[in-house]
Each structure stands twice: as C-alpha cells, then as structure tokens.
Coordinates of C-alpha atoms in Angstrom, one line a residue:
Chain A
M1 CA -17.9 -14.5 -10.2
G2 CA -22.0 -14.5 -10.0
M3 CA -23.3 -15.4 -6.0
E4 CA -25.9 -16.9 -6.9
N5 CA -24.1 -20.2 -4.8
V6 CA -22.9 -19.2 -1.8
I7 CA -22.1 -23.0 -0.9
E8 CA -20.7 -24.9 -3.9
L9 CA -19.5 -28.7 -3.2
R10 CA -17.6 -30.0 -6.5
G11 CA -17.1 -33.6 -6.4
V12 CA -16.0 -34.0 -2.9
S13 CA -14.9 -37.2 -2.2
K14 CA -14.3 -37.8 1.7
A15 CA -13.6 -41.2 2.8
L16 CA -14.3 -41.6 6.7
K17 CA -13.9 -45.0 9.3
A18 CA -17.6 -46.0 8.8
F19 CA -19.0 -43.6 6.2
T20 CA -18.2 -42.5 2.8
I21 CA -19.0 -38.9 0.9
D22 CA -18.2 -39.8 -2.9
N23 CA -18.3 -37.0 -6.2
M24 CA -20.7 -34.8 -4.2
N25 CA -22.1 -31.4 -5.8
L26 CA -24.2 -29.4 -4.3
Q27 CA -25.2 -26.1 -4.7
I28 CA -26.9 -23.5 -2.3
K29 CA -28.5 -20.7 -3.7
Q30 CA -28.1 -16.9 -2.2
G31 CA -31.1 -15.3 -0.5
Y32 CA -33.5 -18.3 0.4
V33 CA -33.0 -21.4 2.8
T34 CA -32.1 -24.5 2.3
G35 CA -33.1 -27.3 4.2
F36 CA -31.1 -30.4 4.2
I37 CA -32.5 -33.2 5.5
G38 CA -32.2 -37.3 5.8
A39 CA -32.2 -40.0 8.5
N40 CA -29.5 -39.9 11.3
G41 CA -26.3 -41.0 9.8
A42 CA -27.1 -39.8 6.3
G43 CA -23.9 -37.6 5.9
K44 CA -25.6 -34.1 7.2
S45 CA -23.0 -33.3 9.3
T46 CA -19.8 -34.6 7.5
T47 CA -21.2 -32.2 4.7
M48 CA -21.8 -29.1 6.6
K49 CA -18.1 -29.4 8.5
L50 CA -16.8 -30.2 4.9
I51 CA -18.4 -26.4 4.0
M52 CA -17.0 -25.1 7.2
N53 CA -13.9 -26.7 6.9
L54 CA -13.8 -28.9 10.0
L55 CA -13.4 -31.4 7.8
Q56 CA -11.3 -31.6 4.1
P57 CA -12.4 -33.2 1.1
D58 CA -9.6 -35.9 -0.2
K59 CA -11.3 -35.2 -3.8
G60 CA -12.8 -31.7 -4.9
K61 CA -13.4 -28.4 -4.5
V62 CA -15.5 -26.9 -1.6
S63 CA -15.7 -22.8 -2.5
V64 CA -17.7 -20.3 -0.1
F65 CA -19.0 -17.0 -1.2
G66 CA -17.2 -18.4 -4.8
L67 CA -14.0 -18.3 -2.3
D68 CA -12.2 -20.9 -1.4
Y69 CA -10.5 -22.2 1.4
A70 CA -7.1 -22.7 0.7
N71 CA -6.4 -18.5 0.0
H72 CA -9.5 -17.2 2.1
E73 CA -10.0 -18.8 5.4
K74 CA -10.9 -15.6 7.7
T75 CA -13.2 -13.7 5.1
I76 CA -15.1 -16.6 4.7
K77 CA -15.8 -17.6 8.4
D78 CA -15.9 -13.8 9.1
R79 CA -19.3 -14.0 6.8
I80 CA -20.4 -17.0 8.0
G81 CA -22.6 -17.6 11.5
F82 CA -22.9 -21.3 12.8
V83 CA -24.9 -23.4 15.3
Y84 CA -24.0 -27.1 15.9
D85 CA -26.3 -30.1 17.5
S86 CA -24.0 -29.9 20.5
N87 CA -22.7 -27.4 22.8
I88 CA -19.2 -25.7 21.5
F89 CA -18.8 -23.3 24.2
Y90 CA -16.5 -23.3 27.4
E91 CA -18.9 -25.2 29.8
S92 CA -17.8 -23.5 33.0
L93 CA -17.8 -19.8 31.5
N94 CA -21.2 -17.7 31.2
L95 CA -22.7 -16.3 28.1
K96 CA -21.2 -12.6 29.0
D97 CA -17.5 -14.1 29.5
I98 CA -18.2 -16.7 25.5
S99 CA -19.0 -13.5 23.7
R100 CA -15.3 -11.7 25.2
I101 CA -14.3 -14.8 23.2
V102 CA -16.2 -14.8 20.3
A103 CA -17.0 -11.4 19.8
P104 CA -13.9 -9.5 18.7
A105 CA -13.1 -12.5 16.4
Y106 CA -15.2 -10.6 13.8
K107 CA -15.2 -7.6 12.4
H108 CA -19.1 -6.4 12.3
W109 CA -19.6 -8.3 15.9
D110 CA -22.8 -5.8 16.8
D111 CA -23.0 -6.2 20.6
K112 CA -26.8 -4.7 20.7
Q113 CA -27.8 -7.3 18.2
F114 CA -27.1 -10.0 20.8
K115 CA -28.0 -7.8 23.9
F116 CA -31.2 -7.8 21.6
Y117 CA -31.4 -11.8 21.4
V118 CA -30.4 -12.5 24.5
K119 CA -33.2 -10.6 26.3
Q120 CA -35.9 -11.8 23.5
F121 CA -34.4 -15.7 24.7
E122 CA -34.8 -14.9 27.7
L123 CA -31.0 -16.2 28.1
P124 CA -29.2 -15.6 31.7
L125 CA -25.9 -13.5 31.1
N126 CA -23.6 -15.0 34.4
K127 CA -25.0 -18.5 34.5
A128 CA -22.7 -21.0 33.5
I129 CA -23.2 -22.5 29.9
K130 CA -23.1 -26.2 31.4
K131 CA -26.3 -24.9 33.7
F132 CA -28.3 -24.2 30.7
S133 CA -31.1 -26.5 29.0
K134 CA -30.2 -28.1 25.8
G135 CA -32.9 -25.8 24.2
M136 CA -30.8 -22.9 26.3
Q137 CA -27.1 -24.4 24.5
M138 CA -29.4 -24.0 21.1
K139 CA -30.3 -20.3 21.7
A140 CA -27.3 -19.2 23.0
S141 CA -25.7 -20.3 20.4
I142 CA -28.3 -18.7 17.6
A143 CA -27.4 -15.1 19.0
I144 CA -24.5 -15.4 18.6
A145 CA -24.2 -16.6 14.7
L146 CA -26.8 -13.8 14.1
S147 CA -25.2 -11.2 16.2
H148 CA -22.3 -10.1 13.4
D149 CA -24.3 -9.5 10.6
A150 CA -23.3 -13.0 8.8
E151 CA -24.3 -13.7 5.4
L152 CA -24.1 -17.2 5.7
I153 CA -25.9 -18.8 8.7
I154 CA -24.9 -22.4 8.9
M155 CA -27.3 -24.7 11.6
D156 CA -26.7 -28.1 12.5
E157 CA -30.4 -29.2 13.9
P158 CA -30.9 -25.8 15.4
T159 CA -33.9 -27.0 16.7
A160 CA -33.5 -30.1 18.4
G161 CA -34.4 -30.3 22.1
L162 CA -36.4 -27.1 21.3
D163 CA -40.1 -27.2 22.8
P164 CA -42.7 -26.4 20.2
T165 CA -43.0 -22.9 21.4
S166 CA -39.2 -21.8 21.1
R167 CA -39.2 -24.0 17.8
R168 CA -42.1 -21.3 16.1
E169 CA -40.2 -18.4 18.1
L170 CA -37.4 -19.4 15.9
L171 CA -38.9 -19.9 12.6
D172 CA -39.8 -16.1 13.2
I173 CA -36.6 -14.9 13.5
F174 CA -35.4 -16.8 11.0
Q175 CA -37.7 -15.7 8.2
E176 CA -37.2 -12.2 9.7
V177 CA -33.5 -12.3 9.6
M178 CA -34.7 -13.6 5.9
V179 CA -36.6 -10.2 4.8
D180 CA -33.4 -7.9 3.4
G181 CA -32.8 -10.7 0.8
K182 CA -29.3 -10.7 1.9
R183 CA -28.7 -13.8 3.5
T184 CA -28.6 -17.4 3.5
I185 CA -29.4 -19.8 5.4
L186 CA -28.7 -23.4 5.3
F187 CA -30.6 -25.7 7.5
S188 CA -30.2 -29.1 8.5
T189 CA -32.9 -31.1 10.4
H190 CA -34.8 -34.5 10.3
I191 CA -37.8 -32.3 11.8
T192 CA -39.1 -31.6 8.5
S193 CA -42.3 -29.8 9.8
D194 CA -40.3 -26.6 10.0
L195 CA -38.8 -27.3 6.7
E196 CA -42.0 -26.9 5.5
R197 CA -43.1 -23.8 6.8
I198 CA -39.8 -21.8 5.6
A199 CA -37.4 -23.7 3.3
D200 CA -37.0 -22.9 -0.2
Y201 CA -34.8 -25.8 -1.5
I202 CA -34.5 -29.2 0.1
V203 CA -31.3 -30.9 -0.6
L204 CA -32.5 -34.4 0.5
I205 CA -29.6 -36.7 1.7
D206 CA -29.0 -40.3 2.1
E207 CA -25.7 -42.7 2.9
G208 CA -23.6 -39.8 1.5
Q209 CA -25.5 -39.2 -1.5
I210 CA -27.4 -36.5 -2.4
L211 CA -30.8 -37.9 -3.4
F212 CA -32.3 -34.1 -5.0
D213 CA -32.2 -30.7 -4.7
K214 CA -34.9 -28.8 -5.5
P215 CA -37.8 -25.9 -4.5
V216 CA -40.3 -26.8 -2.2
Y217 CA -42.7 -26.1 -4.7
E218 CA -41.6 -28.9 -7.6
L219 CA -41.7 -31.1 -4.5
Q220 CA -45.0 -30.7 -3.7
E221 CA -46.0 -30.5 -7.5
Q222 CA -44.2 -33.8 -8.6
Y223 CA -44.3 -36.4 -5.8
A224 CA -47.5 -37.6 -4.5
I225 CA -48.4 -40.4 -2.4
V226 CA -50.8 -43.3 -4.2
K227 CA -52.3 -45.7 -2.7
G228 CA -54.9 -48.2 -4.3
S229 CA -55.5 -51.5 -5.1
T230 CA -52.5 -53.6 -6.1
E231 CA -54.5 -55.2 -9.4
L232 CA -53.3 -51.6 -10.5
L233 CA -49.7 -52.7 -10.4
D234 CA -47.7 -54.1 -13.3
A235 CA -44.6 -53.9 -14.9
D236 CA -45.3 -50.4 -16.8
T237 CA -46.4 -48.7 -13.6
E238 CA -44.5 -49.9 -10.8
A239 CA -42.3 -47.7 -12.9
Y240 CA -44.2 -44.7 -12.0
F241 CA -43.2 -45.4 -8.4
I242 CA -40.3 -44.2 -6.9
K243 CA -41.1 -47.4 -4.1
I244 CA -44.0 -49.4 -3.4
E245 CA -45.3 -50.8 -0.4
R246 CA -47.5 -53.4 -0.7
S247 CA -50.3 -54.6 1.7
P248 CA -53.0 -57.6 1.7
N249 CA -55.5 -53.9 1.5
G250 CA -53.5 -52.4 -1.3
F251 CA -50.5 -50.2 -2.2
Q252 CA -48.8 -47.0 -1.0
A253 CA -46.3 -45.6 -3.1
L254 CA -44.2 -42.3 -3.6
T255 CA -44.1 -41.1 -7.0
K256 CA -42.3 -37.9 -8.6
D257 CA -44.9 -37.8 -11.5
V258 CA -48.0 -36.6 -10.4
A259 CA -49.4 -36.0 -13.7
K260 CA -48.7 -39.3 -15.3
V261 CA -49.8 -41.1 -12.4
K262 CA -53.3 -39.1 -12.6
E263 CA -53.1 -39.7 -16.3
V264 CA -53.0 -43.5 -15.8
F265 CA -54.8 -44.2 -12.8
G266 CA -57.3 -41.5 -12.9
E267 CA -60.0 -42.2 -10.6
H268 CA -58.6 -45.9 -9.4
A269 CA -56.5 -44.6 -7.3
V270 CA -56.7 -42.1 -4.1
I271 CA -53.5 -39.3 -5.1
E272 CA -52.7 -37.1 -1.8
E273 CA -49.5 -34.6 -1.6
A274 CA -46.9 -36.1 0.3
S275 CA -45.1 -35.0 3.0
L276 CA -41.5 -34.4 3.5
E277 CA -41.4 -36.5 5.7
E278 CA -42.9 -39.3 3.6
I279 CA -40.6 -38.1 0.7
M280 CA -37.9 -38.7 2.7
F281 CA -39.5 -42.3 4.3
Y282 CA -39.8 -43.5 0.8
M283 CA -36.4 -42.5 -0.9
K284 CA -34.9 -44.5 2.0
G285 CA -33.6 -47.2 0.3
A286 CA -36.2 -46.8 -2.9
D287 CA -36.3 -49.3 -5.5
H288 CA -35.1 -46.3 -8.1
P289 CA -34.4 -43.1 -6.8
Y290 CA -33.0 -42.1 -9.9
D291 CA -34.3 -41.6 -13.0
Chain B
M1 CA -4.2 -13.5 17.1
I2 CA -4.9 -11.5 20.5
N3 CA -7.7 -12.0 21.0
L4 CA -6.8 -15.9 20.7
I5 CA -3.8 -14.9 23.4
R6 CA -6.3 -12.7 25.9
R7 CA -9.0 -15.9 25.7
D8 CA -6.7 -18.3 28.2
L9 CA -6.9 -15.6 30.6
I10 CA -10.9 -15.5 30.4
I11 CA -11.1 -19.4 30.2
Q12 CA -8.6 -19.5 33.2
K13 CA -10.3 -16.7 35.7
F14 CA -10.4 -19.1 38.3
Q15 CA -7.1 -21.8 37.8
L16 CA -5.4 -17.8 38.0
Y17 CA -6.8 -17.3 41.7
V18 CA -5.3 -21.2 42.6
F19 CA -1.5 -19.9 40.9
I20 CA 0.2 -17.9 43.8
P21 CA -1.4 -19.9 46.5
C22 CA 0.2 -22.3 44.6
I23 CA 3.9 -20.9 44.1
L24 CA 3.4 -18.9 48.2
F25 CA 3.2 -22.7 49.2
F26 CA 5.8 -23.8 47.1
I27 CA 7.9 -20.8 48.3
F28 CA 6.8 -21.5 52.4
F29 CA 6.5 -25.3 52.0
G30 CA 8.8 -26.8 49.4
S31 CA 12.4 -24.6 50.7
H32 CA 13.8 -28.4 50.0
L33 CA 13.2 -27.9 46.5
S34 CA 15.3 -26.2 43.9
A35 CA 14.1 -22.4 43.4
F36 CA 14.6 -23.3 39.0
F37 CA 11.9 -26.1 39.7
I38 CA 9.3 -23.7 41.5
F39 CA 10.2 -21.7 38.3
V40 CA 8.9 -24.6 36.1
F41 CA 6.2 -25.6 37.8
A42 CA 5.6 -21.4 37.6
G43 CA 6.0 -21.0 34.0
F44 CA 4.2 -24.4 33.3
F45 CA 1.3 -24.5 34.8
I46 CA -1.6 -21.7 32.9
P47 CA 0.2 -22.3 29.5
I48 CA -1.1 -26.1 30.0
N49 CA -4.0 -25.6 32.3
A50 CA -4.8 -23.5 28.4
Y51 CA -4.3 -26.5 26.7
S52 CA -6.2 -28.8 28.5
Y53 CA -9.4 -26.9 27.8
D54 CA -8.2 -26.5 24.1
E55 CA -8.0 -30.4 24.0
K56 CA -11.3 -30.8 23.2
A57 CA -13.1 -31.4 20.4
E58 CA -16.2 -29.1 20.5
T59 CA -13.0 -26.3 21.5
N60 CA -11.4 -27.1 18.0
I61 CA -15.1 -27.0 16.8
L62 CA -15.5 -23.6 17.8
L63 CA -11.5 -22.0 17.5
N64 CA -12.0 -23.4 13.8
S65 CA -15.6 -22.4 13.2
L66 CA -14.3 -18.3 14.1
P67 CA -12.1 -16.4 11.2
Y68 CA -9.0 -18.0 12.2
T69 CA -6.9 -19.8 10.1
R70 CA -5.6 -23.0 11.7
T71 CA -1.7 -21.3 11.4
Q72 CA -3.2 -18.1 13.4
I73 CA -4.4 -21.3 16.3
I74 CA -1.1 -22.9 16.4
A75 CA 0.5 -19.6 16.2
S76 CA -1.2 -18.0 19.8
R77 CA -0.5 -21.4 21.5
Y78 CA 3.1 -20.8 21.1
I79 CA 3.4 -17.7 21.4
G80 CA 0.5 -16.8 24.0
A81 CA 3.3 -20.1 25.2
I82 CA 6.0 -18.4 25.9
F83 CA 4.0 -14.7 26.9
Y84 CA 2.0 -16.8 29.9
M85 CA 5.5 -18.4 31.1
T86 CA 7.4 -14.9 31.5
V87 CA 4.7 -13.5 33.3
S88 CA 4.1 -16.6 35.2
I89 CA 7.7 -16.4 36.4
G90 CA 7.8 -12.6 36.8
I91 CA 4.9 -13.1 39.5
A92 CA 7.1 -15.9 41.1
V93 CA 10.4 -14.3 40.7
L94 CA 8.5 -11.2 42.6
L95 CA 7.3 -13.4 45.2
F96 CA 10.6 -15.2 45.6
Y97 CA 12.0 -11.2 46.3
V98 CA 9.2 -10.3 48.5
F99 CA 9.5 -13.1 50.6
N100 CA 12.8 -12.8 50.6
R101 CA 13.4 -16.5 49.4
P102 CA 17.5 -16.7 47.6
F103 CA 17.3 -17.3 43.6
T104 CA 19.5 -17.0 40.8
W105 CA 19.9 -15.8 38.0
A106 CA 20.9 -18.9 36.8
D107 CA 17.7 -20.7 38.3
I108 CA 15.6 -18.6 36.3
A109 CA 17.7 -19.7 32.8
I110 CA 17.2 -22.9 34.3
G111 CA 13.0 -22.8 35.1
V112 CA 12.6 -21.0 31.3
G113 CA 15.1 -23.4 29.3
I114 CA 13.7 -26.4 31.0
T115 CA 9.6 -25.1 31.0
L116 CA 10.4 -24.2 26.8
T117 CA 12.1 -27.6 26.6
M118 CA 8.8 -29.6 28.1
F119 CA 6.5 -27.3 26.2
A120 CA 8.5 -28.1 22.6
F121 CA 7.4 -31.7 23.6
A122 CA 4.4 -31.7 25.4
F123 CA 2.3 -29.9 22.6
P124 CA 2.9 -31.5 19.8
L125 CA 2.3 -34.6 21.5
F126 CA -0.6 -33.8 22.3
Y127 CA -1.9 -32.6 19.1
L128 CA -1.4 -36.3 18.0
L129 CA -3.1 -37.5 21.0
K130 CA -7.1 -38.5 20.7
P131 CA -9.5 -35.5 22.7
G132 CA -9.9 -36.6 26.2
H133 CA -6.1 -38.0 27.1
I134 CA -4.3 -34.8 27.2
G135 CA -5.7 -34.4 30.7
T136 CA -5.0 -37.8 31.8
A137 CA -1.2 -37.8 29.8
V138 CA -1.1 -34.3 31.8
T139 CA -1.6 -35.8 35.3
I140 CA -0.1 -39.1 34.4
G141 CA 3.2 -36.8 33.4
F142 CA 2.5 -34.3 37.1
I143 CA 2.6 -37.6 39.1
L144 CA 5.8 -39.1 36.9
L145 CA 7.5 -35.9 38.0
V146 CA 6.3 -35.9 41.3
I147 CA 8.0 -39.4 42.4
L148 CA 10.9 -38.9 39.7
M149 CA 11.3 -36.1 41.3
G150 CA 13.5 -36.7 43.9
P151 CA 16.2 -39.1 41.9
V152 CA 16.3 -36.0 39.1
I153 CA 17.3 -33.7 41.8
T154 CA 20.3 -36.0 42.8
F155 CA 20.9 -36.7 38.7
F156 CA 20.9 -33.0 38.3
E157 CA 23.2 -32.3 41.4
E158 CA 26.0 -35.4 40.4
Y159 CA 26.0 -35.2 36.7
L160 CA 24.7 -31.4 36.0
T161 CA 27.2 -29.5 38.0
P162 CA 30.2 -31.3 37.2
A163 CA 28.8 -30.9 33.6
V164 CA 28.0 -27.0 34.1
N165 CA 31.4 -26.9 35.5
F166 CA 33.1 -28.7 32.8
L167 CA 31.5 -26.4 30.3
S168 CA 31.8 -22.5 32.1
S169 CA 34.9 -24.2 32.1
V170 CA 35.0 -23.7 28.2
S171 CA 32.8 -19.9 28.7
T172 CA 29.6 -19.1 30.4
S173 CA 28.3 -17.5 27.8
L174 CA 29.0 -20.0 25.3
L175 CA 27.0 -22.3 27.4
Y176 CA 24.0 -19.8 27.9
L177 CA 24.0 -19.1 24.1
S178 CA 24.3 -22.9 22.7
S179 CA 21.6 -23.6 25.5
V180 CA 19.2 -20.4 24.4
G181 CA 20.2 -22.1 20.8
V182 CA 19.3 -25.8 21.1
I183 CA 16.3 -24.3 22.5
T184 CA 15.0 -22.4 20.5
V185 CA 15.6 -24.8 17.8
L186 CA 13.7 -27.5 19.7
Y187 CA 10.7 -25.2 20.2
A188 CA 10.7 -24.0 16.4
A189 CA 10.5 -27.8 15.2
S190 CA 7.7 -28.2 17.8
W191 CA 6.2 -25.8 16.4
L192 CA 6.3 -26.7 12.6
I193 CA 5.5 -30.4 13.6
S194 CA 2.2 -28.5 15.3
Q195 CA 1.3 -27.2 13.1
V196 CA 2.0 -29.8 9.9
I197 CA -0.6 -32.3 13.0
Y198 CA -3.1 -29.8 13.3
Q199 CA -3.4 -28.3 10.0
R200 CA -4.5 -32.3 8.4
K201 CA -6.8 -32.7 11.9
A202 CA -10.5 -33.3 11.3
F203 CA -13.0 -32.1 13.5
Chain C
M1 CA -55.8 -5.9 1.4
Q2 CA -55.4 -9.2 3.8
I3 CA -54.5 -12.9 2.8
I4 CA -55.3 -15.4 4.1
I5 CA -53.8 -18.9 3.8
S6 CA -55.0 -22.3 4.0
N7 CA -52.9 -25.7 4.3
S8 CA -54.6 -27.6 4.5
S9 CA -56.1 -26.8 1.0
K10 CA -55.9 -28.9 -2.3
E11 CA -54.5 -25.5 -3.8
P12 CA -50.6 -25.3 -3.9
I13 CA -50.1 -21.8 -1.6
Y14 CA -48.7 -19.8 -4.0
E15 CA -51.8 -20.1 -6.1
Q16 CA -54.2 -19.2 -3.3
I17 CA -51.4 -15.6 -3.0
L18 CA -52.2 -15.3 -6.7
K19 CA -56.6 -15.5 -6.9
Q20 CA -56.6 -13.8 -3.5
I21 CA -54.1 -10.7 -5.2
Q22 CA -56.5 -11.5 -8.5
T23 CA -59.4 -11.2 -6.7
A24 CA -58.6 -7.9 -5.1
I25 CA -57.7 -6.2 -8.6
L26 CA -60.7 -7.4 -10.2
S27 CA -63.1 -5.8 -7.4
G28 CA -61.2 -2.8 -7.3
E29 CA -59.4 -3.2 -4.1
L30 CA -56.2 -2.6 -5.3
A31 CA -55.6 -0.1 -7.8
E32 CA -52.8 0.7 -10.4
G33 CA -49.9 1.6 -8.9
D34 CA -50.6 0.9 -5.6
A35 CA -47.7 -1.3 -3.8
L36 CA -48.0 -4.5 -2.9
P37 CA -45.6 -5.9 0.1
S38 CA -42.1 -7.3 -1.0
I39 CA -41.7 -10.9 -1.8
R40 CA -39.8 -11.4 1.6
Q41 CA -41.8 -9.3 3.9
L42 CA -45.0 -11.0 2.4
A43 CA -43.4 -14.6 3.2
K44 CA -42.6 -13.6 6.6
D45 CA -45.8 -12.1 7.4
L46 CA -47.6 -15.2 6.2
K47 CA -44.7 -17.7 7.7
I48 CA -44.2 -19.3 4.5
S49 CA -41.6 -20.0 2.3
V50 CA -39.8 -16.9 0.3
I51 CA -39.9 -18.9 -3.2
T52 CA -43.5 -19.7 -3.1
T53 CA -44.1 -16.2 -2.7
K54 CA -41.7 -15.3 -5.2
R55 CA -43.9 -17.7 -7.3
A56 CA -46.8 -16.4 -7.4
Y57 CA -45.6 -12.6 -8.2
E58 CA -44.1 -14.2 -11.1
E59 CA -47.3 -15.7 -12.3
L60 CA -49.3 -12.9 -11.5
E61 CA -46.1 -10.3 -13.1
K62 CA -47.0 -13.0 -16.3
A63 CA -50.3 -12.8 -17.1
G64 CA -49.8 -8.7 -16.1
F65 CA -51.2 -7.8 -13.1
I66 CA -48.0 -6.8 -11.8
Y67 CA -44.8 -5.1 -12.3
S68 CA -41.5 -5.0 -10.5
I69 CA -39.1 -2.7 -10.5
V70 CA -35.3 -4.0 -9.4
G71 CA -34.8 -1.8 -5.5
K72 CA -38.2 -1.2 -5.4
G73 CA -41.0 -3.5 -5.1
S74 CA -43.8 -5.0 -7.1
F75 CA -46.9 -2.7 -8.3
I76 CA -50.6 -3.3 -9.2
A77 CA -50.6 -2.6 -13.2
E78 CA -52.7 -1.0 -15.6
Q79 CA -55.6 -3.6 -15.5
N80 CA -58.1 -3.4 -19.1
L81 CA -61.0 -5.1 -17.0
D82 CA -63.2 -5.2 -19.7
V83 CA -60.1 -7.8 -21.2
I84 CA -59.9 -9.4 -18.1
R85 CA -63.7 -9.4 -17.8
E86 CA -64.0 -11.1 -21.6
K87 CA -61.5 -13.7 -20.3
K88 CA -63.6 -14.9 -17.2
L89 CA -66.5 -15.1 -18.8
K90 CA -64.8 -17.0 -21.8
V91 CA -63.6 -19.2 -18.7
I92 CA -67.1 -19.5 -17.5
E93 CA -68.5 -20.4 -20.8
E94 CA -66.2 -23.9 -20.9
Q95 CA -66.9 -24.7 -17.8
L96 CA -70.9 -24.2 -18.0
S97 CA -70.5 -26.3 -21.1
A98 CA -69.2 -28.8 -19.7
V99 CA -72.2 -29.2 -16.9
I100 CA -74.3 -28.9 -20.0
S101 CA -73.1 -31.9 -21.4
N102 CA -72.8 -33.9 -18.0
S103 CA -75.9 -33.0 -17.6
K104 CA -77.2 -34.4 -20.8
E105 CA -75.6 -37.8 -20.1
I106 CA -77.2 -38.2 -17.1
G107 CA -80.2 -36.5 -18.6
L108 CA -80.8 -34.1 -16.4
P109 CA -83.6 -31.7 -17.4
Y110 CA -83.0 -28.0 -17.6
E111 CA -85.3 -27.2 -15.1
E112 CA -83.5 -28.7 -12.3
L113 CA -80.0 -28.1 -13.8
Q114 CA -81.4 -24.5 -13.4
E115 CA -82.9 -25.2 -9.7
L116 CA -79.5 -26.5 -8.6
L117 CA -77.7 -23.6 -10.2
K118 CA -79.3 -20.9 -8.3
L119 CA -79.0 -23.2 -5.0
L120 CA -75.3 -23.2 -5.2
Y121 CA -74.8 -19.3 -6.6
E122 CA -77.0 -18.4 -3.6
E123 CA -74.8 -20.6 -0.9

C-alpha cells in the first residue's frame, strides 16, 4: 500500500471515564512534521496513546506504516521513537543502565548516535534519572527516541519544561532529523510558537474531535483575525466568522475566509494574520467550527 | 524476551546486594525456621521485587512502547519468575551447604512448590490491582505472613505431616508427581489469566 | 546565493523565497543548470517548515524558473530572459496605468507625479 500516510485512524471511538473520542479520522503524512494542538484535556494524549496501542479503540481501526497492531505490533514499534510528557524510565537507574535496557529491544540501536546526543544535550550517564531536571529527563527521552533510526517520532509535549535555548536547540535537531525525508514527526504541544517554525501540518483537536487538519500555509492564507466596528456585523456578515468577540469598542473575530472578508469589508476592517494560538483560542467553543 | 528477563537484573542491582546477606541472616539467626521457609523467601524475593517495579503505570508505558508484545511481557514475567527463583534457591542451597545448615530435598521441593503457588496467585491479582497498590499489598502480605508464620508452621507440623505420611503411604513418587501436576496446572492457568487481564489493560 | 526571510513581513514566507530566487535568476546570479539546495536542507537552514519551501519550489517550477529531477534535486531551468523581461514590463505598464488614473482622480499634475516617481526610484 502507498506509504503516504504513516498513521491512519479510521472511525476510531474510545470511551474513557471522563472523556470520549467519537468516530475520529486522522491521517499523518509521511516525511512531514505534524503539530498536534489543543487545550489541556482536549484529547491529545489519548489520541497519542491510541496511536501507540497503549489504549485500544472500542471501535474503528488504527494503522501505522500501513500495518495493524494485532499482527505487527513489534514491527511497528521497532520503527517508532517515542517521547512522553512525563518520565517513564526507572527513576532509580542512571541513563547508562536505561540504555542497556532499551537498546537490545531495537533492531537498529545505534550506540554512537546515542552517545552523540548525550554529549550534545550534556546529560550525565551515571546520575539517577530522578535527580535529572524535567528538561534533562525530556532530553534523555529524546536522545533515546532518536538513536534507533526510527521512521516515526511521536512526541507528547516534548518541549514542555525546557528553557527557550533548549527548545530552539531541539527544534534544530528535529529539522536536522527531517532532512533525509525518510522520517515523520508527530508532535503535540501547547507551545504553538514551536510549531509555527517547524510544523508542516497542523491538527487541532477539541473535546475529542479533530477540528481541522491542514498544511500551515493554508492556515496562514485562509484564517485571519478581523477587527472592526460592531456596525459591520449583521446576520449575513456574521456568517463569515468562526467566533466573534464583542466589546463596546468594536469586535474581534476569527475568519477562515480572508478573501471573502477582504472583499466585503475592504478598508473598513483591520485584517491581521492569525497566530496558531489565536486560531486555537477562537476555535474553542466556536459558533460554527464546521462548515 | 531474554532482554525483558535480563532487565530485572539491571533494575535490581541494589537489591541483589541485599539478597545474600538476607539469606545468611536467616541461616544464622533463623534456626527456629524450617529450611523450606527460607527457600520460599529466597525464591520469592527477586521476582516479586522485580514485579514491584513493573506495577508503575510509567513502566508499563515504557514496556508497551518498546517493540514488545503484551504476550511477551507477560511471558517474560512468568518465565523470569521461574528462572530467578531457581537461581535464588540454588544460591540459598549453596549457602546452606557452605554454612553447614541441614536441609533435605523435600525442603527444596516444598520451597519451590509454595513459591510457585504464591506466584500463581499473586501475579494475576497484581495485574488486576490498580497501579500503586501492589507495594502495599506485598507489604501487608509479608507482615501477615510473618504474623501467621508460627500458626502456619504449627499447622504444617500438625496436619501436613500426617497428611504427608498418609499420602506417602500410598506412594512417594505419586505424591510428588501429583503435586507437580497440580502446581503446573495452577501456574499455567495463572499465566493465562494474567495474559487475558493484561491484554485489555489501558495505560 | 543567500535567502533572507522576514517573519514579520506581510508577505508569506514561500513568496519571499520565490521572489528572492527569481531575482537571483533575473540578475544572473543563478545560471541555467545551477543546483538549488534541497527542499529539506533549505527548510532546515532557514528554520522554516518543509512544506513552505516545497511550495516555493513548486511555484518556481510551475512558472518555469526551475526543474526538478527525482532523487537529484532542483536546478535552474533555461531562461528566456527576453520573455521574462517582456512579462515584467507588461506588469509595470499595468501598475503605472493604475498610478496615472489614481493621480488624475485627485488632479495630481504630471510634473508632480514625475517628481514623486523620481524621489521613490532614488530612495
């Protein structure tokens, strides 16, 4: 089968205690960085867990590299590098021992590569993980994820807990890793500025629903923040906006049809490029998020 | 699979240093204890301790994100338990021998039998329990064991010996054979149940 | 050649790349057959997403400025500079016509317009 989609969720439903995913469809494209955004509790981690087969769907299909987990769990996971938002390594062990546990699990573990990242991230090999700072734990996790020639790198909030310098350093490494075009990154975060730099596709999730899955340039071209006098608003013009905030001084709204808004409002409204953060904010509890 | 079993050694480096002194302590100061009880302790120590690491949700997330299947994770637990029990009891036997403490083959057999039976009951129970409760369960279990040890040993002496005598009057080999059979079935059933529980677990 | 991206510019990033490569071709800095950096390498160097550079290259290819060979990369295509110049001149003519009609609307005399043009040109 064509390898254009590395991850495919088809009609996936999962009911958890406080939260449900209902009939989710999602495709993650090969060779690109996909940013997965949404508020805390929107379902990012649950979706990631479904992709990693830590959770099994009640209904629907999850396939990775075109393979299903029922028959190909080992093959799939051998090709995935993972980073979770909290430490999953034995706290009392040092990084050297952890690599001794993890390395033999992979067919293509590259110890040189691992040592390279350990050095680059300035991680101590002989210090217990529990004495690592949050940022160091994250870097340790990333070093392991990048040291077995994984084709798919799944990261849940990898930049959380990192200082701005480390975040930039990491983004550089992710871009470096993407140069040969063999790899795919799925990257959840609420620090949207990280994605504005490296993401090719953005998936927005809210309350267990995928609100959109688009290439970044489409977002930049179609979405905009519009500001103007409330006199501009009526039943017809309101339909151009996803969500409108009104104040005595005018309105601010998000549109996904900049061309139309420009045509109708012309010079009467201020139209600005919408940041991911603004899109995320306005899409949450939108008046009409879906067409 | 071997990697999964080997992992238990890496994570328990420190506990391994404690293991031999513990057995020695029992040999020197536990003269009132039956040899089989020390064998049970020896056989139980490493596998259950390894298990207490695996109860953490984080560890399960790690293991299940690595290229292992859930079937393999459970299998490594059951096979590893037999392996570590054998090595541990072997070491205990060696120490008995070196320090001249008397024991019989029956002590070893009973020790192995009880240990395996305990694993058979403990593992599925642990997989059923919520993470974070296994440490408590083991501690409570151990305290109960210590408190009940006196009465239990009395029980064994009073009832088991006549029972054994009765059974051995039938045939010693038949007794051993049937025990082996019962324990094997118990262990296999436990393995199967754990696997079913683990297969459906969410992390 | 070097490409400088402004994140605060109103112009989309892919258009900035597109224009700078076009300019380099028109000025002769890039000649026929010259290799461009790979899409992914350029994305990494400019610290922008792959899809953005990909879009810029696709537009350049559509307009005939470059061609790509799978597995080898992208190269500057043979340019018919006269044709390109012709096209650009036509665009300039259209834009100037708009300027003139706007000037007439507010009664701006030719001399003042010329002055303004001179001022801007020399800026």
